[in-house]
CSV table of C-alpha atoms and ligand atoms in Angstrom, one decimal:
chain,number,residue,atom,x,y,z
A,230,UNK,CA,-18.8,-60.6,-53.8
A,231,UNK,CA,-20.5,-61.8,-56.8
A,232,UNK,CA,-24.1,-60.8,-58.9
A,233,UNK,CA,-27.0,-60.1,-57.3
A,234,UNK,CA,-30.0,-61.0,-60.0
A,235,UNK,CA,-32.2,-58.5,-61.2
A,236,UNK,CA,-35.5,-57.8,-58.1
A,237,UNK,CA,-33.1,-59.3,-56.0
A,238,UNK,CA,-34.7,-58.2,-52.2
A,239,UNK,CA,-32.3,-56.8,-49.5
A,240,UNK,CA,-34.2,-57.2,-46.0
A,241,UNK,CA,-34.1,-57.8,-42.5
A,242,UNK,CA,-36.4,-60.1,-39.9
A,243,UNK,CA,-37.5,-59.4,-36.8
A,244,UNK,CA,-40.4,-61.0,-34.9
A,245,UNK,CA,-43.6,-59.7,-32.6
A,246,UNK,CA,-42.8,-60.6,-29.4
A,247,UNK,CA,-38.9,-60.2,-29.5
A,248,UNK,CA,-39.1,-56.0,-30.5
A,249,UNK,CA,-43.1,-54.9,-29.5
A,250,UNK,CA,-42.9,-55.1,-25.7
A,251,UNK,CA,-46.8,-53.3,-24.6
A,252,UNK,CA,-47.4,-56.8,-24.0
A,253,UNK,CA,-50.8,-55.8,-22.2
A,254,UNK,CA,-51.7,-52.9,-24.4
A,255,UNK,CA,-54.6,-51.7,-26.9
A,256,UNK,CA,-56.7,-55.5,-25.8
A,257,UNK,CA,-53.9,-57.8,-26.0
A,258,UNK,CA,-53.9,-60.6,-23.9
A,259,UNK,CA,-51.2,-62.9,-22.9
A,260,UNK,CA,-49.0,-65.4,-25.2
A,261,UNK,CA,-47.8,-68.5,-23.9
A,262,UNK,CA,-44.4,-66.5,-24.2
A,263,UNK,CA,-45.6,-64.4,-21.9
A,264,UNK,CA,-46.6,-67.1,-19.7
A,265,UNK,CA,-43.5,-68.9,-19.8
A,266,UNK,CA,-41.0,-65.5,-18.8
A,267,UNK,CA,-42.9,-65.6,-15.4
A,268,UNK,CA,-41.8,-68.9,-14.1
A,269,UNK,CA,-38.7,-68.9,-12.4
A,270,UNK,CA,-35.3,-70.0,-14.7
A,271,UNK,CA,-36.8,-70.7,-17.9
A,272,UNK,CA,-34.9,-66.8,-19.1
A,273,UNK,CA,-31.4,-66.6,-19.0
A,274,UNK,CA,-31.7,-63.0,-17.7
A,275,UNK,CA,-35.2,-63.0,-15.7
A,276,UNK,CA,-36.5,-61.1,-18.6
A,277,UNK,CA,-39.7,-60.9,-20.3
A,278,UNK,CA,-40.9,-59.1,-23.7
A,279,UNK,CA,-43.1,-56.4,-21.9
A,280,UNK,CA,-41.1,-53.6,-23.4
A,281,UNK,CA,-38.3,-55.4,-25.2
A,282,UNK,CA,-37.2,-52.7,-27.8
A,283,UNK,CA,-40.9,-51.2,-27.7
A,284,UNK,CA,-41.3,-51.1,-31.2
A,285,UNK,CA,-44.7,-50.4,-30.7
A,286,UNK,CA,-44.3,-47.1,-29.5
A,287,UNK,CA,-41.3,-46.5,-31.7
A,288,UNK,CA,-42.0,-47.9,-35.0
A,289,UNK,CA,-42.0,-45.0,-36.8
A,290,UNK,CA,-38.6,-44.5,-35.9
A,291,UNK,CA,-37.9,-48.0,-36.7
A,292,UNK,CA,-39.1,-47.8,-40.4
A,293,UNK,CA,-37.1,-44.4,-40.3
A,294,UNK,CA,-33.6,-46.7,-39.6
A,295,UNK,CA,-34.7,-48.9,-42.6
A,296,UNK,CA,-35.6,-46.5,-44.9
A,297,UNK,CA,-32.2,-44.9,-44.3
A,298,UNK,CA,-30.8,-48.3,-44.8
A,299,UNK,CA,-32.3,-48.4,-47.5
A,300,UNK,CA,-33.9,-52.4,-47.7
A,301,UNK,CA,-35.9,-54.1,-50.1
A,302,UNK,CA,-38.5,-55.5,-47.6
A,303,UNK,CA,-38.8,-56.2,-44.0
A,304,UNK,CA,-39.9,-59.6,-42.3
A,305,UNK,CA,-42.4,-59.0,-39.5
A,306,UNK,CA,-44.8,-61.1,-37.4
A,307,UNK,CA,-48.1,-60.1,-36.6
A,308,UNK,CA,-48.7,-61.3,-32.9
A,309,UNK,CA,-52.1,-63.6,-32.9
A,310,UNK,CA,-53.1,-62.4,-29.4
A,311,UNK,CA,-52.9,-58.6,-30.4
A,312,UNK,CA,-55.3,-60.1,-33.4
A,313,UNK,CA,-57.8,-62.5,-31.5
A,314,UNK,CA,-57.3,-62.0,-27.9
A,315,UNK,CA,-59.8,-63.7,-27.0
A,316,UNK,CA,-61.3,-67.4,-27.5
A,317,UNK,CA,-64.2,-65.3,-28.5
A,318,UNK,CA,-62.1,-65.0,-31.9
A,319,UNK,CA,-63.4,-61.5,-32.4
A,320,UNK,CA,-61.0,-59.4,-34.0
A,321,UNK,CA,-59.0,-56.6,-32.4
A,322,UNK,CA,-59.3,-53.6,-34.6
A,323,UNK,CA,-56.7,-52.1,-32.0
A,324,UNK,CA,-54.5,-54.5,-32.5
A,325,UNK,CA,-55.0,-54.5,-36.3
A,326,UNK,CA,-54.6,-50.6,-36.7
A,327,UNK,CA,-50.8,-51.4,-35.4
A,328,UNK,CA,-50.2,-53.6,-38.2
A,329,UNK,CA,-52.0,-51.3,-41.1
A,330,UNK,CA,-50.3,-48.3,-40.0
A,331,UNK,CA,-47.2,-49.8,-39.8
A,332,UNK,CA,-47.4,-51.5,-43.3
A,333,UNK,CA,-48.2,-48.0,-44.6
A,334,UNK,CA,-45.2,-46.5,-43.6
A,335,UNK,CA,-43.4,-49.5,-44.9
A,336,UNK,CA,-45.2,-48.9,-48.4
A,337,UNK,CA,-44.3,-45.1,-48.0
A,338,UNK,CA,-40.9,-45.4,-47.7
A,339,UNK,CA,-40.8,-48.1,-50.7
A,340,UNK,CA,-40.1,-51.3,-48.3
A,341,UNK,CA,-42.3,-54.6,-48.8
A,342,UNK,CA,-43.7,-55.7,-45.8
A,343,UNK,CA,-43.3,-59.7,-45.4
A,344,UNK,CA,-45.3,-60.9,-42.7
A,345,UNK,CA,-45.3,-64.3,-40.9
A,346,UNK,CA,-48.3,-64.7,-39.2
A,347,UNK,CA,-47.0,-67.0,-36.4
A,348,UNK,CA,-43.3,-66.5,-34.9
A,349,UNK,CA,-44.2,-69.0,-31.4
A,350,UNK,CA,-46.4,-66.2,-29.7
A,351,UNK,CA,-49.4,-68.9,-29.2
A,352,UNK,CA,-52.0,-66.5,-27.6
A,353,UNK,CA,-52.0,-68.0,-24.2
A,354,UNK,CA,-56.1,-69.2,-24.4
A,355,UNK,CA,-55.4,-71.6,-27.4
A,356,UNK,CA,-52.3,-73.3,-25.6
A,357,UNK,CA,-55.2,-73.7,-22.6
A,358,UNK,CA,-58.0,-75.4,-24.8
A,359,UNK,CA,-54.7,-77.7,-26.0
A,360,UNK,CA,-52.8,-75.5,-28.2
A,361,UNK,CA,-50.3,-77.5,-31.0
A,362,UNK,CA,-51.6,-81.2,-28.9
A,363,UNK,CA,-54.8,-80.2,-30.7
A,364,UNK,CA,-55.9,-81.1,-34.3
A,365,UNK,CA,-58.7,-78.4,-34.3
A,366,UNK,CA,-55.6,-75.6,-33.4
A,367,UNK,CA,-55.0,-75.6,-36.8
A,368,UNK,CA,-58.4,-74.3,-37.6
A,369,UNK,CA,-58.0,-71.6,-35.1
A,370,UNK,CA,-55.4,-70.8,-37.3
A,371,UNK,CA,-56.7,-70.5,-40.7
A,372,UNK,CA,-59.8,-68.3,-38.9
A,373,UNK,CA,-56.6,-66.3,-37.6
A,374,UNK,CA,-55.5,-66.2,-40.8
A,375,UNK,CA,-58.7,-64.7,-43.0
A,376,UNK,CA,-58.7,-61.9,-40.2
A,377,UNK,CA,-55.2,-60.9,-40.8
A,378,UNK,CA,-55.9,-61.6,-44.8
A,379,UNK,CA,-58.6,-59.5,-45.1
A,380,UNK,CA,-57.3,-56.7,-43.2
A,381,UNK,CA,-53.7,-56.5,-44.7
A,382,UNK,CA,-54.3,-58.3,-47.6
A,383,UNK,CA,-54.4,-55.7,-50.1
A,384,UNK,CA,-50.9,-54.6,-48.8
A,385,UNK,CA,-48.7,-57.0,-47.4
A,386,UNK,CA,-46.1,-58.3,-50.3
A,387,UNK,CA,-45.1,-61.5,-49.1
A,388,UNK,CA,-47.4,-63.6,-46.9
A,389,UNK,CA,-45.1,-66.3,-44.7
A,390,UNK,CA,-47.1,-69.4,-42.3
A,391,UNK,CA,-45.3,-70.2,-39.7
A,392,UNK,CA,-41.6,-69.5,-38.6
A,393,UNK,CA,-39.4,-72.2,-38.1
A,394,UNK,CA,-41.8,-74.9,-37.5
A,395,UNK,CA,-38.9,-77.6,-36.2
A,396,UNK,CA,-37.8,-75.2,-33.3
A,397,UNK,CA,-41.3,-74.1,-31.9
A,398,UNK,CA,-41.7,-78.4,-32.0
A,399,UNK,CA,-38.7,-79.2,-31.0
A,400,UNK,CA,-37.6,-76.4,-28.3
A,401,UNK,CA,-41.5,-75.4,-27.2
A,402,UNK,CA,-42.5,-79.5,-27.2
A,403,UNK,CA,-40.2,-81.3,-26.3
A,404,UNK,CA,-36.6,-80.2,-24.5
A,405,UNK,CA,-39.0,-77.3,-23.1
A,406,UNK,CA,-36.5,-74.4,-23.2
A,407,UNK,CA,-39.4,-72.4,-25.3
A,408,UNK,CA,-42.7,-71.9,-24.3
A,409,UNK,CA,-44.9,-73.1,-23.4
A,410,UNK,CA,-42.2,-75.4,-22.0
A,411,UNK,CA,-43.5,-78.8,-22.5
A,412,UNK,CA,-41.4,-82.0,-22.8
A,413,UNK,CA,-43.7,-84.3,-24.5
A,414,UNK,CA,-41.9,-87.6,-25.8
A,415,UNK,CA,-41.3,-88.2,-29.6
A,416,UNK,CA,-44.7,-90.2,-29.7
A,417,UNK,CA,-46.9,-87.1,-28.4
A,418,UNK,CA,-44.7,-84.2,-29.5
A,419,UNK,CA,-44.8,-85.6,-33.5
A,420,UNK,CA,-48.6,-84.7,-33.3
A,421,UNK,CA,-48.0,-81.2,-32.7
A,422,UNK,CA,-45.2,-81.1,-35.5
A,423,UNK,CA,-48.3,-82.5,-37.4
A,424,UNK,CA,-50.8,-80.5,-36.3
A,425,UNK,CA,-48.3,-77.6,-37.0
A,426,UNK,CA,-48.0,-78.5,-40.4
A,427,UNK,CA,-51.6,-78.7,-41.0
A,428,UNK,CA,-52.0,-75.0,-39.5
A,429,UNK,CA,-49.2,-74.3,-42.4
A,430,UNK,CA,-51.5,-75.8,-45.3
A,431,UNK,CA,-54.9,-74.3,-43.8
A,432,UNK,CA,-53.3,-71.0,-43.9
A,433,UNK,CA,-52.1,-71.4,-47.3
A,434,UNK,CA,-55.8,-72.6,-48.6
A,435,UNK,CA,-57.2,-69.6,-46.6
A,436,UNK,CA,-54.7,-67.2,-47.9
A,437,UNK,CA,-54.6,-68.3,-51.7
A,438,UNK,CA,-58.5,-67.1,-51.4
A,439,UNK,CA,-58.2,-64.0,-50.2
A,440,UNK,CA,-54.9,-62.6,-51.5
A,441,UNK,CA,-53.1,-62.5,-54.8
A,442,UNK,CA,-49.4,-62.0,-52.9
A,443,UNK,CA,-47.1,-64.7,-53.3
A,444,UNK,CA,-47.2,-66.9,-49.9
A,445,UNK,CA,-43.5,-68.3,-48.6
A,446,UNK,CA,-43.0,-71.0,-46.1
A,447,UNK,CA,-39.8,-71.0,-43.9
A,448,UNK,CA,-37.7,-73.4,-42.0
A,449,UNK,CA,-34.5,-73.2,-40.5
A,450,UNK,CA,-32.1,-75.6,-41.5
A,451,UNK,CA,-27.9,-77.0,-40.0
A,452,UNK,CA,-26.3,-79.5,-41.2
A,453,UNK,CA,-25.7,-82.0,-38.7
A,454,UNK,CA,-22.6,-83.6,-37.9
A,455,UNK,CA,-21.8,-86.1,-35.8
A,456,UNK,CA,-19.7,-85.2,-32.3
A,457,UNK,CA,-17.8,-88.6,-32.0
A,458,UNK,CA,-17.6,-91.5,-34.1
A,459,UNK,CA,-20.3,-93.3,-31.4
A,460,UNK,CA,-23.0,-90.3,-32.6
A,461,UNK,CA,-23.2,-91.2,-36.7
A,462,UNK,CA,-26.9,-92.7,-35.9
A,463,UNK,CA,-27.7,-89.3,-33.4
A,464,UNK,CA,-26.8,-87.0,-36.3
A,465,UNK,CA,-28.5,-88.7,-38.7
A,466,UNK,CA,-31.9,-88.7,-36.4
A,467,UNK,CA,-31.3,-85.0,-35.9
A,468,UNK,CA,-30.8,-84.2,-39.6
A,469,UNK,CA,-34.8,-86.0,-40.3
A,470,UNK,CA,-35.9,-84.0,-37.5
A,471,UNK,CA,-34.7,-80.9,-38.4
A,472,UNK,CA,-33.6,-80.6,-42.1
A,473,UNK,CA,-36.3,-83.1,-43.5
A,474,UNK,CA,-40.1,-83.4,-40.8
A,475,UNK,CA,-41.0,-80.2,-42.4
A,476,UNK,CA,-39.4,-79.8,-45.6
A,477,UNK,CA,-40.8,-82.7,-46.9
A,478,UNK,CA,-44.7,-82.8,-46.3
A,479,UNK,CA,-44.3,-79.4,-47.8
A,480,UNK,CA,-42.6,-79.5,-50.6
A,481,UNK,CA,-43.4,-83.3,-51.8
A,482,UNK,CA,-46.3,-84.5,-49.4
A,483,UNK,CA,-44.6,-87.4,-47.9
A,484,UNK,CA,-43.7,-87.6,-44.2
A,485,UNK,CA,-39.4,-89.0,-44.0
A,486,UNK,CA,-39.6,-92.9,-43.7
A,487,UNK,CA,-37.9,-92.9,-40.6
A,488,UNK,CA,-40.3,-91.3,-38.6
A,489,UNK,CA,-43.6,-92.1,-41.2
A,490,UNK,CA,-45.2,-95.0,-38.6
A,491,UNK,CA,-45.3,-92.6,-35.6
A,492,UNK,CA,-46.7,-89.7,-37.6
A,493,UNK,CA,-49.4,-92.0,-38.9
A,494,UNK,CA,-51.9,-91.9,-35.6
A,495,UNK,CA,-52.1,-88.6,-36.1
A,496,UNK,CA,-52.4,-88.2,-39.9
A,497,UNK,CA,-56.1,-88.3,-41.7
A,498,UNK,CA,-56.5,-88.8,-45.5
A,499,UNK,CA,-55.7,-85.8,-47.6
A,500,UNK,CA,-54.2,-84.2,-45.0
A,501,UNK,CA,-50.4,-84.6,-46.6
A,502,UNK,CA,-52.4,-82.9,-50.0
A,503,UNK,CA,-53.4,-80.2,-48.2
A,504,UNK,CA,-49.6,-79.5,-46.1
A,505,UNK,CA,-48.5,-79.6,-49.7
A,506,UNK,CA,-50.0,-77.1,-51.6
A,507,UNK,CA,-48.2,-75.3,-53.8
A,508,UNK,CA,-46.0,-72.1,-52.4
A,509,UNK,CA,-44.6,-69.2,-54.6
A,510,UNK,CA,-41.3,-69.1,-52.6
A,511,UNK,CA,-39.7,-71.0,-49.6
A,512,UNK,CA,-37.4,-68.8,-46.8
A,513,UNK,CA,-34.2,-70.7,-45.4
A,514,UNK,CA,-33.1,-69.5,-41.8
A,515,UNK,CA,-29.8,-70.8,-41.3
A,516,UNK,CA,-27.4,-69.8,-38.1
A,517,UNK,CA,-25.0,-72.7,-38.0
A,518,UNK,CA,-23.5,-76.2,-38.2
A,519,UNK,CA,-25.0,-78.3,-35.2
A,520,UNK,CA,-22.6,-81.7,-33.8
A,521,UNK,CA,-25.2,-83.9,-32.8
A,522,UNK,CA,-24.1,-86.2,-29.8
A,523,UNK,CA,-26.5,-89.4,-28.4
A,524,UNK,CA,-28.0,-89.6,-25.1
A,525,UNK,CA,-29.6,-91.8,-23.1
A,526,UNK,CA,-32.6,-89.7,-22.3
A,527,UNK,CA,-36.4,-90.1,-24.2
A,528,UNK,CA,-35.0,-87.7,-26.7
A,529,UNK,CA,-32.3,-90.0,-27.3
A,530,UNK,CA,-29.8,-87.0,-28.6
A,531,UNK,CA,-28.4,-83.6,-28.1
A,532,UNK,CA,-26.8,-80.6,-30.1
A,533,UNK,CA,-23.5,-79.5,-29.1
A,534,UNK,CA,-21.0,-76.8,-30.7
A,535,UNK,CA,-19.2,-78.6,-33.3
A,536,UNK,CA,-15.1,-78.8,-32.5
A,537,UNK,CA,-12.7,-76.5,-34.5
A,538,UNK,CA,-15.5,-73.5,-35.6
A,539,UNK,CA,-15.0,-69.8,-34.9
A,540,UNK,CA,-18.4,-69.3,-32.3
A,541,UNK,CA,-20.7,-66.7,-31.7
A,542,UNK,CA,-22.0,-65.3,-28.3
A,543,UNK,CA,-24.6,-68.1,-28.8
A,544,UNK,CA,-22.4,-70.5,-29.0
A,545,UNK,CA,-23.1,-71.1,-32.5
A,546,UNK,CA,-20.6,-72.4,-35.1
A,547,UNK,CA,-19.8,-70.2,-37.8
A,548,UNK,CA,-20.2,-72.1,-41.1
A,549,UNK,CA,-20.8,-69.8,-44.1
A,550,UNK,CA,-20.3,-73.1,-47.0
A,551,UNK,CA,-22.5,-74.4,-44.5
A,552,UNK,CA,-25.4,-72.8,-46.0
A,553,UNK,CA,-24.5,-73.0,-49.8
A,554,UNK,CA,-24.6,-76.6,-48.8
A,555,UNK,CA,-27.9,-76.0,-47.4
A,556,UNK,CA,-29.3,-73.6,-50.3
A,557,UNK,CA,-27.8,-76.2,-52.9
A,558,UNK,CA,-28.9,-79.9,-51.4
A,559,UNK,CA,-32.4,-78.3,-51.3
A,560,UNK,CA,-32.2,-77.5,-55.0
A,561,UNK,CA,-30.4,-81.5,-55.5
A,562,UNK,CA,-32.7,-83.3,-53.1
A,563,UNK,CA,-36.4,-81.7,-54.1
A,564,UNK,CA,-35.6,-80.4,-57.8
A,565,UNK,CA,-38.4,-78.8,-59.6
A,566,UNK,CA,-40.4,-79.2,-56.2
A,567,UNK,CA,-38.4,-76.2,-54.8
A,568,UNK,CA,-40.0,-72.9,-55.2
A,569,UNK,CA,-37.8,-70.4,-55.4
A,570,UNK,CA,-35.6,-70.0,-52.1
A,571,UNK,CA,-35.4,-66.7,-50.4
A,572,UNK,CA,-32.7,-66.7,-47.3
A,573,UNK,CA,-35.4,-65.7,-44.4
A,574,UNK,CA,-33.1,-65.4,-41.8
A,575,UNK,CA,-29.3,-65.0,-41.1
A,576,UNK,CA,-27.3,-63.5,-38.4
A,577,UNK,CA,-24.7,-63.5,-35.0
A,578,UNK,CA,-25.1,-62.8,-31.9
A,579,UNK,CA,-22.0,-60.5,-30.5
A,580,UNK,CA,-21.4,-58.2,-27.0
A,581,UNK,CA,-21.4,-55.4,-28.9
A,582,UNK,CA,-21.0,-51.9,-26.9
A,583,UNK,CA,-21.4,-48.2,-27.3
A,584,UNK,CA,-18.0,-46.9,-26.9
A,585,UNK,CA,-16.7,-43.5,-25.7
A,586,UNK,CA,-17.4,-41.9,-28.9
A,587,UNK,CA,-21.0,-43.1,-28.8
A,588,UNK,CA,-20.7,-45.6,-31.9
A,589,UNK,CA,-20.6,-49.4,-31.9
A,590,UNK,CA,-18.0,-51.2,-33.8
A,591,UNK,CA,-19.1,-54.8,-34.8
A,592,UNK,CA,-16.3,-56.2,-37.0
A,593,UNK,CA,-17.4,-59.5,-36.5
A,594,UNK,CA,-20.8,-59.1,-37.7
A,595,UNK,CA,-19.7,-57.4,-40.9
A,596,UNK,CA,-17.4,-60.5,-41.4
A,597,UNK,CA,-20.3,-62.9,-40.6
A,598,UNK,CA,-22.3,-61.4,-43.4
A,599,UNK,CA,-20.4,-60.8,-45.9
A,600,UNK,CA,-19.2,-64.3,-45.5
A,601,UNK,CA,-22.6,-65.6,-46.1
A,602,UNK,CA,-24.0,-63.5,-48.6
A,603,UNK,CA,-20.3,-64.9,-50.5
A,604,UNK,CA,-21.9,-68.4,-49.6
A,605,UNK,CA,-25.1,-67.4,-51.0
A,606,UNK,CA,-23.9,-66.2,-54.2
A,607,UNK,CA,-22.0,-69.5,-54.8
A,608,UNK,CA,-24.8,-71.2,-54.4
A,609,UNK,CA,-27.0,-68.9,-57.3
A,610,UNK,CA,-23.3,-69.5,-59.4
A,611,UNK,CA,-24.8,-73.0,-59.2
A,612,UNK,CA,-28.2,-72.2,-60.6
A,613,UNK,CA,-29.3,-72.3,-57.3
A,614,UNK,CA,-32.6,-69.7,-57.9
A,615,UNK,CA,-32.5,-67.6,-54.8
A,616,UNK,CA,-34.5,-64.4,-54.6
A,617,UNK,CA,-33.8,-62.4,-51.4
A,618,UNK,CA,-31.3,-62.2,-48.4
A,619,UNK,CA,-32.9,-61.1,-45.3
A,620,UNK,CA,-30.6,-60.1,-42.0
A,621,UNK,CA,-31.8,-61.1,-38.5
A,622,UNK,CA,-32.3,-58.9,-37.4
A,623,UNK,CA,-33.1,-54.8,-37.0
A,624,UNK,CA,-32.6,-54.3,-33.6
A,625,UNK,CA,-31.5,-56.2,-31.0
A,626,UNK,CA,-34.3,-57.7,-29.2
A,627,UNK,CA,-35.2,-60.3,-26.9
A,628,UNK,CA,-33.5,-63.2,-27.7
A,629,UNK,CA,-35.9,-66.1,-26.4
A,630,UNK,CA,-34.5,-68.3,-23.6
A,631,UNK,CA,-31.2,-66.0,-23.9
A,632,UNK,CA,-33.9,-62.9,-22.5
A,633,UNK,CA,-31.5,-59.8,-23.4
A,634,UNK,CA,-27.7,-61.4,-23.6
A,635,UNK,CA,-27.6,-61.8,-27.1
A,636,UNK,CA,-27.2,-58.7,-29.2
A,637,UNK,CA,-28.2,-60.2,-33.3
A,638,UNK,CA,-29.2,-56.5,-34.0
A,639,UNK,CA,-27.2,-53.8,-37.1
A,640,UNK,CA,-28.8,-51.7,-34.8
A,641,UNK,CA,-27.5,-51.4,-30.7
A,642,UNK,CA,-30.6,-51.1,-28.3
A,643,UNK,CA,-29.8,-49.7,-25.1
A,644,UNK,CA,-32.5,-51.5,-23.0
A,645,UNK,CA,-32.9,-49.4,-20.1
A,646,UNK,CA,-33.7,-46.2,-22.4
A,647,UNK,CA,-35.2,-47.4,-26.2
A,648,UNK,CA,-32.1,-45.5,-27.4
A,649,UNK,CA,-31.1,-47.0,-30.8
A,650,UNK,CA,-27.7,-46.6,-32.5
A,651,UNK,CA,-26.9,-48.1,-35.3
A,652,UNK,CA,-23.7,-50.1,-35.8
A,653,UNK,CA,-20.9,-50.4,-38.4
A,654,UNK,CA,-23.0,-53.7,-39.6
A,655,UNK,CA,-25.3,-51.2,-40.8
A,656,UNK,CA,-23.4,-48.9,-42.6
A,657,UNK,CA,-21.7,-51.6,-44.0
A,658,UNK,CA,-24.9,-53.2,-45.1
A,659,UNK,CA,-26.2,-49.9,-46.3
A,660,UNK,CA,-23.0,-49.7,-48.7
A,661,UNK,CA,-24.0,-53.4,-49.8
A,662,UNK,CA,-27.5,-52.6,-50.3
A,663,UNK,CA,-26.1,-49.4,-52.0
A,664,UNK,CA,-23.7,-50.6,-54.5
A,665,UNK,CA,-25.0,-54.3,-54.9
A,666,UNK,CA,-21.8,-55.4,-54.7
B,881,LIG,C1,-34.1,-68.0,-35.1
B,881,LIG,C2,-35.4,-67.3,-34.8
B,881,LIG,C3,-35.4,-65.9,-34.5
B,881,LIG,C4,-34.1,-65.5,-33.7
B,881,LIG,C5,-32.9,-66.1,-34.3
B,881,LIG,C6,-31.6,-65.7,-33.6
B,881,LIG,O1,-34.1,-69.3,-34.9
B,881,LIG,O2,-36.4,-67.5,-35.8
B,881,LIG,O3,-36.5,-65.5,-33.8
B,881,LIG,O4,-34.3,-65.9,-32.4
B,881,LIG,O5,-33.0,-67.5,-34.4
């Protein structure tokens, strides 16, 4: 399976509002994820995250299961409403306490926490004053940010923005399948991928003043392919949407020329210097290879499952040289721009059960993995420098739109009772994390 290099970081992701459930609990009020699970056929399932794996009762025993995994660090969110729940913007100690205590048993049991401040939960009264369609959200932010700074600041050991900031645009703003469900055109929805990328670089300025941790953005990236030989124009749209609106403000404070004259209403001077601050490390979440086919709808194209690839539950094609393409056209394409790369997020989504023995056999997953840690490797053979591998996820959880009928977890949840059992994935992971090889 190849070297891992010295500090290398063994982890796993999960997010706030996919494990916590006590969605009205300790002062927190609504996010527009909560909002969105109430109106009728927007969750696969009917589901909401009021319990989900309710990690907020049983964190303790969730930091239990990863110290007997043994990981380097684990990716959390912090959810903004448990923080702020109010427009008020007066912190939540309640809330807070969650956080602190569970970053301490994180340090106790030797695992860096690596927190994300914002993984989609938009507490439900910024989306009403306007949410991402406002400019001044992204100051809301960065006076988020300072509260979570200065309470965790002295702990956390990785400090991530945003997660995924092309999906909560692309999914939340403008197909709608995420909240808070809007389907604003291309011309309206790039000022929220703008004003998202501002909340990115006024939470970097407010963070590099109040901690000394390294701070990590993270995008999810797919190559895109095109489904039919009609679609070559389609994939290539999709591939500045996804793979490039983010990365490149970011990492070289330019917006892609094909979309640069309709991000320009939006965009004031110095606001590209300030998305562009420096970052110490940048997390790739990669899932697939997306066939991209046109449309004739406003958003003039659509992902489909590419032809001829093994799929997950999610549909998903399984690519593993898919993402040392990804890891190593970052490293071509921005060159000494790229901080070091840290894989944020990988995973699959399988029906795995609890059989008559009471274990849970996931072959697949252990395949998936080891596939694209092999992947991942190739790409550090070619001086790719990559710093950290993280599995999505712990537990299975609530998988957005997909409610509970996607199972990513090394750990089975058995929904109706809490009851966590981990899989084969996780021994098998634990042997990884073990050997380093
Ligand atoms: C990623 C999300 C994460 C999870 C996985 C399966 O895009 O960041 O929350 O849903 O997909």
């Amino acid at each position: 399976m190849g070297d891992f290099p010295d500090g290398f970081q063994f982890g796993l992701a999960t997010s706030a509002y996919q494990i916590e459930g006590a969605a009205a609990l300790d002062g927190r009020t609504p996010s527009v994820w909560d909002t969105f699970c109430r109106k009728p056929g927007t969750i696969a399932d009917g589901s909401t995250g009021d319990v989900a794996c309710d990690h907020y009762h049983r964190w303790a025993e969730d930091v239990a299961l990863m110290a007997d995994l043994g990981v380097d660090a684990y990716r959390l969110s912090v959810c903004w409403s448990r923080v702020q729940p109010d427009a008020g913007g007066a912190p939540n100690e309640k809330g807070l306490d969650f956080y602190s205590r569970l970053v301490d048993a994180l340090l106790e049991s030797a695992i860096q926490p690596v927190v994300t401040l914002f993984h989609w939960d938009l507490p439900q009264w910024v989306q009403d004053a306007g949410g991402w369609r406002r400019r001044d959200t992204a100051d809301r932010f960065a006076e988020y940010a300072a509260v979570v700074a200065a309470r965790l600041g002295d702990r956390v050991g990785t400090w991530s923005t945003i997660n995924e900031l092309f999906e909560h645009f692309a999914l939340g703003h403008l197909t709608g399948e995420h909240a808070p469900g809007l389907t604003l055109g291309l011309a309206d929805g790039l000022g929220v991928a703008h004003h998202l990328l501002l909340a990115h670089g006024r939470a970097v300025q407010v963070l590099r003043g109040e901690v000394d941790a390294p701070i990590m953005g993270i995008t999810s990236y797919a190559p895109a392919v095109p489904s039919a030989d009609g679609d070559h124009t389609a994939a290539q749209f999709y591939d500045v949407l996804q793979n490039r609106l983010f990365t490149e403000p970011i990492l070289q404070g330019t917006y892609p020329d094909e979309v640069a004259a309709l991000l320009a209403p939006f965009t004031r001077d110095r606001d590209l210097e300030l998305i562009a601050a420096p970052l110490d490390y940048w997390g790739v979440n990669y899932y697939s290879v997306n066939a991209v086919r046109a449309v004739d709808r406003p958003i003039p194209l659509e992902v489909v499952a590419p032809a001829g690839y093994h799929l997950t539950d999610s549909g998903w094609a399984v690519s593993p040289s898919g993402l040392t393409d990804v890891l190593v056209g970052l490293r071509e394409r921005y060159g000494e721009k790229l901080p070091p790369l840290v894989v944020s997020e990988t995973g699959c989504a399988y029906a795995d059960t609890i059989d008559a023995t009471g274990q849970c056999h996931d072959p697949d997953r252990v395949t998936f993995l080891a596939a694209h840690i092999d992947a991942m490797t190739t790409a550090i053979r070619a001086g790719v420098d990559i710093r950290g591998f993280y599995v999505w996820s712990l537990l299975d959880n609530f998988e957005w739109a997909q409610g509970y009928t996607r199972r990513f977890g090394l750990v089975h949840v058995d929904f109706s009772t809490g009851r966590r059992t981990p899989k084969s994935s996780f021994t098998w992971y634990q042997s990884l994390i073990d050997t380093r090889s």
